[in-house]
């Protein structure tokens, strides 16, 4: 895991077991906090629990509402944004179909008895095929986003500049940023739209659930057991890259079959050298410029198929 230039804390789910204030206090953070709850979409201002938890020290940046205002003021940009999202969703579906066959093959080979050289070679080749598919998917997404940025130049449009200037003004009075969960794709879109990564400066960042996923290098969706049956983790997009070398897995115990060593091993080896970090209730993975530490509730998926406690590095 690469240490960022600022403190970044990836927390466990906060809804039933809020630990944000305790973690902030342990790090000496007593100032005002910029809150991002855009993943809650229309409910982003229903943040009284968060405000109470932090003793009314928060200022909500209202990124979701700002995005809606931008769409109203700049319909040309909104139309281009919707067209890009339609294309991205189509691409995601095609990638998901290919991915299912590739990971099914990995699982079949991994569960096959024996450990001869030929079988090991095929297992490695199958894993590399999945990694190559993930990489190709990310490259296609980069190209789509780059084409959108080049053609529409959203950062130079008046409606975006107006909202981003106001966001920067609000952030001037804060020492830290707290990013909640919700709909990860919506959250990621708003974070990108207003280039929040470019406004962070040296502020500490605290993120949980979808917020933790969105600030990693890559956003990985995972849900082993869906109402429609078993599914495989999939790469959604590049994240903000505020914290590098870790794949956050909030609510991992509820979403992943952590007793299945083959699936755990495939997940860990697929995304190495990044660390797949399971973040359960009460977890805190704190990444400082000089290293990182993790408390109870934060665990690592190993390539051997185990789920191990995290410590200090």
mmCIF file with all atom_site columns, C-alpha atoms in Angstrom, residues 110-222:
data_model
loop_
_atom_site.group_PDB
_atom_site.id
_atom_site.type_symbol
_atom_site.label_atom_id
_atom_site.label_alt_id
_atom_site.label_comp_id
_atom_site.label_asym_id
_atom_site.label_entity_id
_atom_site.label_seq_id
_atom_site.pdbx_PDB_ins_code
_atom_site.Cartn_x
_atom_site.Cartn_y
_atom_site.Cartn_z
_atom_site.occupancy
_atom_site.B_iso_or_equiv
_atom_site.pdbx_formal_charge
_atom_site.auth_seq_id
_atom_site.auth_comp_id
_atom_site.auth_asym_id
_atom_site.auth_atom_id
_atom_site.pdbx_PDB_model_num
ATOM 1   C CA . UNK A 1 110 ? -8.560  -23.913 -8.843  1.00 0.00 ? 110 UNK A CA 1
ATOM 2   C CA . UNK A 1 111 ? -10.904 -26.597 -7.494  1.00 0.00 ? 111 UNK A CA 1
ATOM 3   C CA . UNK A 1 112 ? -9.474  -29.308 -9.723  1.00 0.00 ? 112 UNK A CA 1
ATOM 4   C CA . UNK A 1 113 ? -7.529  -31.925 -7.719  1.00 0.00 ? 113 UNK A CA 1
ATOM 5   C CA . UNK A 1 114 ? -3.808  -32.146 -8.190  1.00 0.00 ? 114 UNK A CA 1
ATOM 6   C CA . UNK A 1 115 ? -0.834  -29.822 -8.303  1.00 0.00 ? 115 UNK A CA 1
ATOM 7   C CA . UNK A 1 116 ? 1.182   -30.862 -11.345 1.00 0.00 ? 116 UNK A CA 1
ATOM 8   C CA . UNK A 1 117 ? 3.071   -28.347 -13.446 1.00 0.00 ? 117 UNK A CA 1
ATOM 9   C CA . UNK A 1 118 ? 0.603   -28.371 -16.340 1.00 0.00 ? 118 UNK A CA 1
ATOM 10  C CA . UNK A 1 119 ? -2.366  -27.688 -14.080 1.00 0.00 ? 119 UNK A CA 1
ATOM 11  C CA . UNK A 1 120 ? -0.498  -24.921 -12.272 1.00 0.00 ? 120 UNK A CA 1
ATOM 12  C CA . UNK A 1 121 ? 0.383   -23.356 -15.630 1.00 0.00 ? 121 UNK A CA 1
ATOM 13  C CA . UNK A 1 122 ? -3.256  -23.338 -16.717 1.00 0.00 ? 122 UNK A CA 1
ATOM 14  C CA . UNK A 1 123 ? -4.358  -21.879 -13.393 1.00 0.00 ? 123 UNK A CA 1
ATOM 15  C CA . UNK A 1 124 ? -1.876  -19.009 -13.738 1.00 0.00 ? 124 UNK A CA 1
ATOM 16  C CA . UNK A 1 125 ? -2.866  -18.424 -17.352 1.00 0.00 ? 125 UNK A CA 1
ATOM 17  C CA . UNK A 1 126 ? -6.541  -18.281 -16.416 1.00 0.00 ? 126 UNK A CA 1
ATOM 18  C CA . UNK A 1 127 ? -5.837  -15.728 -13.668 1.00 0.00 ? 127 UNK A CA 1
ATOM 19  C CA . UNK A 1 128 ? -3.754  -13.609 -16.030 1.00 0.00 ? 128 UNK A CA 1
ATOM 20  C CA . UNK A 1 129 ? -6.581  -13.669 -18.553 1.00 0.00 ? 129 UNK A CA 1
ATOM 21  C CA . UNK A 1 130 ? -8.892  -12.167 -15.934 1.00 0.00 ? 130 UNK A CA 1
ATOM 22  C CA . UNK A 1 131 ? -6.337  -9.511  -14.999 1.00 0.00 ? 131 UNK A CA 1
ATOM 23  C CA . UNK A 1 132 ? -5.905  -8.659  -18.676 1.00 0.00 ? 132 UNK A CA 1
ATOM 24  C CA . UNK A 1 133 ? -9.677  -8.377  -19.090 1.00 0.00 ? 133 UNK A CA 1
ATOM 25  C CA . UNK A 1 134 ? -9.881  -6.023  -16.091 1.00 0.00 ? 134 UNK A CA 1
ATOM 26  C CA . UNK A 1 135 ? -7.035  -3.918  -17.481 1.00 0.00 ? 135 UNK A CA 1
ATOM 27  C CA . UNK A 1 136 ? -8.609  -3.723  -20.939 1.00 0.00 ? 136 UNK A CA 1
ATOM 28  C CA . UNK A 1 137 ? -11.936 -2.689  -19.416 1.00 0.00 ? 137 UNK A CA 1
ATOM 29  C CA . UNK A 1 138 ? -10.272 0.100   -17.449 1.00 0.00 ? 138 UNK A CA 1
ATOM 30  C CA . UNK A 1 139 ? -8.449  1.281   -20.564 1.00 0.00 ? 139 UNK A CA 1
ATOM 31  C CA . UNK A 1 140 ? -11.701 1.493   -22.517 1.00 0.00 ? 140 UNK A CA 1
ATOM 32  C CA . UNK A 1 141 ? -13.251 3.518   -19.699 1.00 0.00 ? 141 UNK A CA 1
ATOM 33  C CA . UNK A 1 142 ? -10.223 5.859   -19.646 1.00 0.00 ? 142 UNK A CA 1
ATOM 34  C CA . UNK A 1 143 ? -10.654 6.454   -23.366 1.00 0.00 ? 143 UNK A CA 1
ATOM 35  C CA . UNK A 1 144 ? -14.359 7.217   -22.993 1.00 0.00 ? 144 UNK A CA 1
ATOM 36  C CA . UNK A 1 145 ? -13.763 9.632   -20.129 1.00 0.00 ? 145 UNK A CA 1
ATOM 37  C CA . UNK A 1 146 ? -10.852 11.299  -21.947 1.00 0.00 ? 146 UNK A CA 1
ATOM 38  C CA . UNK A 1 147 ? -12.954 11.788  -25.070 1.00 0.00 ? 147 UNK A CA 1
ATOM 39  C CA . UNK A 1 148 ? -15.727 13.351  -22.954 1.00 0.00 ? 148 UNK A CA 1
ATOM 40  C CA . UNK A 1 149 ? -13.301 15.681  -21.172 1.00 0.00 ? 149 UNK A CA 1
ATOM 41  C CA . UNK A 1 150 ? -11.646 16.712  -24.436 1.00 0.00 ? 150 UNK A CA 1
ATOM 42  C CA . UNK A 1 151 ? -14.910 17.342  -26.271 1.00 0.00 ? 151 UNK A CA 1
ATOM 43  C CA . UNK A 1 152 ? -17.025 18.934  -23.534 1.00 0.00 ? 152 UNK A CA 1
ATOM 44  C CA . UNK A 1 153 ? -14.336 20.544  -21.331 1.00 0.00 ? 153 UNK A CA 1
ATOM 45  C CA . UNK A 1 154 ? -16.632 20.424  -18.262 1.00 0.00 ? 154 UNK A CA 1
ATOM 46  C CA . UNK A 1 155 ? -14.117 22.151  -15.964 1.00 0.00 ? 155 UNK A CA 1
ATOM 47  C CA . UNK A 1 156 ? -14.235 25.241  -18.203 1.00 0.00 ? 156 UNK A CA 1
ATOM 48  C CA . UNK A 1 157 ? -18.030 25.546  -18.294 1.00 0.00 ? 157 UNK A CA 1
ATOM 49  C CA . UNK A 1 158 ? -19.641 28.331  -16.324 1.00 0.00 ? 158 UNK A CA 1
ATOM 50  C CA . UNK A 1 159 ? -22.142 26.196  -14.410 1.00 0.00 ? 159 UNK A CA 1
ATOM 51  C CA . UNK A 1 160 ? -19.398 23.859  -13.154 1.00 0.00 ? 160 UNK A CA 1
ATOM 52  C CA . UNK A 1 161 ? -17.010 26.700  -12.343 1.00 0.00 ? 161 UNK A CA 1
ATOM 53  C CA . UNK A 1 162 ? -19.708 28.436  -10.296 1.00 0.00 ? 162 UNK A CA 1
ATOM 54  C CA . UNK A 1 163 ? -20.435 25.368  -8.152  1.00 0.00 ? 163 UNK A CA 1
ATOM 55  C CA . UNK A 1 164 ? -16.786 24.376  -7.779  1.00 0.00 ? 164 UNK A CA 1
ATOM 56  C CA . UNK A 1 165 ? -15.877 27.886  -6.614  1.00 0.00 ? 165 UNK A CA 1
ATOM 57  C CA . UNK A 1 166 ? -18.542 27.651  -3.929  1.00 0.00 ? 166 UNK A CA 1
ATOM 58  C CA . UNK A 1 167 ? -17.314 24.188  -2.899  1.00 0.00 ? 167 UNK A CA 1
ATOM 59  C CA . UNK A 1 168 ? -13.766 25.514  -2.576  1.00 0.00 ? 168 UNK A CA 1
ATOM 60  C CA . UNK A 1 169 ? -15.025 28.408  -0.452  1.00 0.00 ? 169 UNK A CA 1
ATOM 61  C CA . UNK A 1 170 ? -16.816 26.023  1.908   1.00 0.00 ? 170 UNK A CA 1
ATOM 62  C CA . UNK A 1 171 ? -13.784 23.760  2.139   1.00 0.00 ? 171 UNK A CA 1
ATOM 63  C CA . UNK A 1 172 ? -11.538 26.670  3.106   1.00 0.00 ? 172 UNK A CA 1
ATOM 64  C CA . UNK A 1 173 ? -12.950 26.544  6.636   1.00 0.00 ? 173 UNK A CA 1
ATOM 65  C CA . UNK A 1 174 ? -12.431 22.801  7.068   1.00 0.00 ? 174 UNK A CA 1
ATOM 66  C CA . UNK A 1 175 ? -9.540  20.616  8.194   1.00 0.00 ? 175 UNK A CA 1
ATOM 67  C CA . UNK A 1 176 ? -10.869 17.264  7.024   1.00 0.00 ? 176 UNK A CA 1
ATOM 68  C CA . UNK A 1 177 ? -13.261 15.658  4.556   1.00 0.00 ? 177 UNK A CA 1
ATOM 69  C CA . UNK A 1 178 ? -15.726 12.895  5.445   1.00 0.00 ? 178 UNK A CA 1
ATOM 70  C CA . UNK A 1 179 ? -17.117 10.847  2.555   1.00 0.00 ? 179 UNK A CA 1
ATOM 71  C CA . UNK A 1 180 ? -20.128 8.652   3.268   1.00 0.00 ? 180 UNK A CA 1
ATOM 72  C CA . UNK A 1 181 ? -21.427 5.706   1.249   1.00 0.00 ? 181 UNK A CA 1
ATOM 73  C CA . UNK A 1 182 ? -24.552 5.164   -0.824  1.00 0.00 ? 182 UNK A CA 1
ATOM 74  C CA . UNK A 1 183 ? -24.670 4.680   -4.593  1.00 0.00 ? 183 UNK A CA 1
ATOM 75  C CA . UNK A 1 184 ? -21.020 4.359   -5.533  1.00 0.00 ? 184 UNK A CA 1
ATOM 76  C CA . UNK A 1 185 ? -21.379 5.270   -9.223  1.00 0.00 ? 185 UNK A CA 1
ATOM 77  C CA . UNK A 1 186 ? -23.336 8.440   -8.426  1.00 0.00 ? 186 UNK A CA 1
ATOM 78  C CA . UNK A 1 187 ? -20.869 9.362   -5.705  1.00 0.00 ? 187 UNK A CA 1
ATOM 79  C CA . UNK A 1 188 ? -17.903 8.805   -7.999  1.00 0.00 ? 188 UNK A CA 1
ATOM 80  C CA . UNK A 1 189 ? -19.486 10.896  -10.750 1.00 0.00 ? 189 UNK A CA 1
ATOM 81  C CA . UNK A 1 190 ? -20.033 13.845  -8.416  1.00 0.00 ? 190 UNK A CA 1
ATOM 82  C CA . UNK A 1 191 ? -16.530 13.603  -6.943  1.00 0.00 ? 191 UNK A CA 1
ATOM 83  C CA . UNK A 1 192 ? -15.123 13.679  -10.468 1.00 0.00 ? 192 UNK A CA 1
ATOM 84  C CA . UNK A 1 193 ? -17.465 16.341  -11.785 1.00 0.00 ? 193 UNK A CA 1
ATOM 85  C CA . UNK A 1 194 ? -16.210 18.854  -9.241  1.00 0.00 ? 194 UNK A CA 1
ATOM 86  C CA . UNK A 1 195 ? -12.639 17.527  -9.094  1.00 0.00 ? 195 UNK A CA 1
ATOM 87  C CA . UNK A 1 196 ? -12.792 17.045  -5.339  1.00 0.00 ? 196 UNK A CA 1
ATOM 88  C CA . UNK A 1 197 ? -9.408  15.316  -5.392  1.00 0.00 ? 197 UNK A CA 1
ATOM 89  C CA . UNK A 1 198 ? -7.940  18.588  -6.656  1.00 0.00 ? 198 UNK A CA 1
ATOM 90  C CA . UNK A 1 199 ? -9.488  20.505  -3.759  1.00 0.00 ? 199 UNK A CA 1
ATOM 91  C CA . UNK A 1 200 ? -8.344  18.233  -0.931  1.00 0.00 ? 200 UNK A CA 1
ATOM 92  C CA . UNK A 1 201 ? -4.967  19.861  -0.373  1.00 0.00 ? 201 UNK A CA 1
ATOM 93  C CA . UNK A 1 202 ? -3.438  18.397  2.783   1.00 0.00 ? 202 UNK A CA 1
ATOM 94  C CA . UNK A 1 203 ? -6.776  17.740  4.466   1.00 0.00 ? 203 UNK A CA 1
ATOM 95  C CA . UNK A 1 204 ? -7.281  14.411  6.136   1.00 0.00 ? 204 UNK A CA 1
ATOM 96  C CA . UNK A 1 205 ? -9.841  12.189  4.436   1.00 0.00 ? 205 UNK A CA 1
ATOM 97  C CA . UNK A 1 206 ? -12.210 9.842   6.255   1.00 0.00 ? 206 UNK A CA 1
ATOM 98  C CA . UNK A 1 207 ? -14.288 7.539   4.099   1.00 0.00 ? 207 UNK A CA 1
ATOM 99  C CA . UNK A 1 208 ? -16.532 4.542   4.621   1.00 0.00 ? 208 UNK A CA 1
ATOM 100 C CA . UNK A 1 209 ? -18.714 2.159   2.632   1.00 0.00 ? 209 UNK A CA 1
ATOM 101 C CA . UNK A 1 210 ? -19.023 3.425   -0.960  1.00 0.00 ? 210 UNK A CA 1
ATOM 102 C CA . UNK A 1 211 ? -16.952 6.459   0.049   1.00 0.00 ? 211 UNK A CA 1
ATOM 103 C CA . UNK A 1 212 ? -13.990 4.200   0.797   1.00 0.00 ? 212 UNK A CA 1
ATOM 104 C CA . UNK A 1 213 ? -14.462 2.424   -2.531  1.00 0.00 ? 213 UNK A CA 1
ATOM 105 C CA . UNK A 1 214 ? -14.627 5.688   -4.496  1.00 0.00 ? 214 UNK A CA 1
ATOM 106 C CA . UNK A 1 215 ? -11.333 7.107   -3.210  1.00 0.00 ? 215 UNK A CA 1
ATOM 107 C CA . UNK A 1 216 ? -9.290  3.989   -4.019  1.00 0.00 ? 216 UNK A CA 1
ATOM 108 C CA . UNK A 1 217 ? -7.421  3.579   -7.317  1.00 0.00 ? 217 UNK A CA 1
ATOM 109 C CA . UNK A 1 218 ? -10.012 1.212   -8.703  1.00 0.00 ? 218 UNK A CA 1
ATOM 110 C CA . UNK A 1 219 ? -13.651 0.774   -7.724  1.00 0.00 ? 219 UNK A CA 1
ATOM 111 C CA . UNK A 1 220 ? -14.458 -2.914  -7.361  1.00 0.00 ? 220 UNK A CA 1
ATOM 112 C CA . UNK A 1 221 ? -18.069 -4.041  -7.000  1.00 0.00 ? 221 UNK A CA 1
ATOM 113 C CA . UNK A 1 222 ? -18.515 -7.274  -5.088  1.00 0.00 ? 222 UNK A CA 1
#
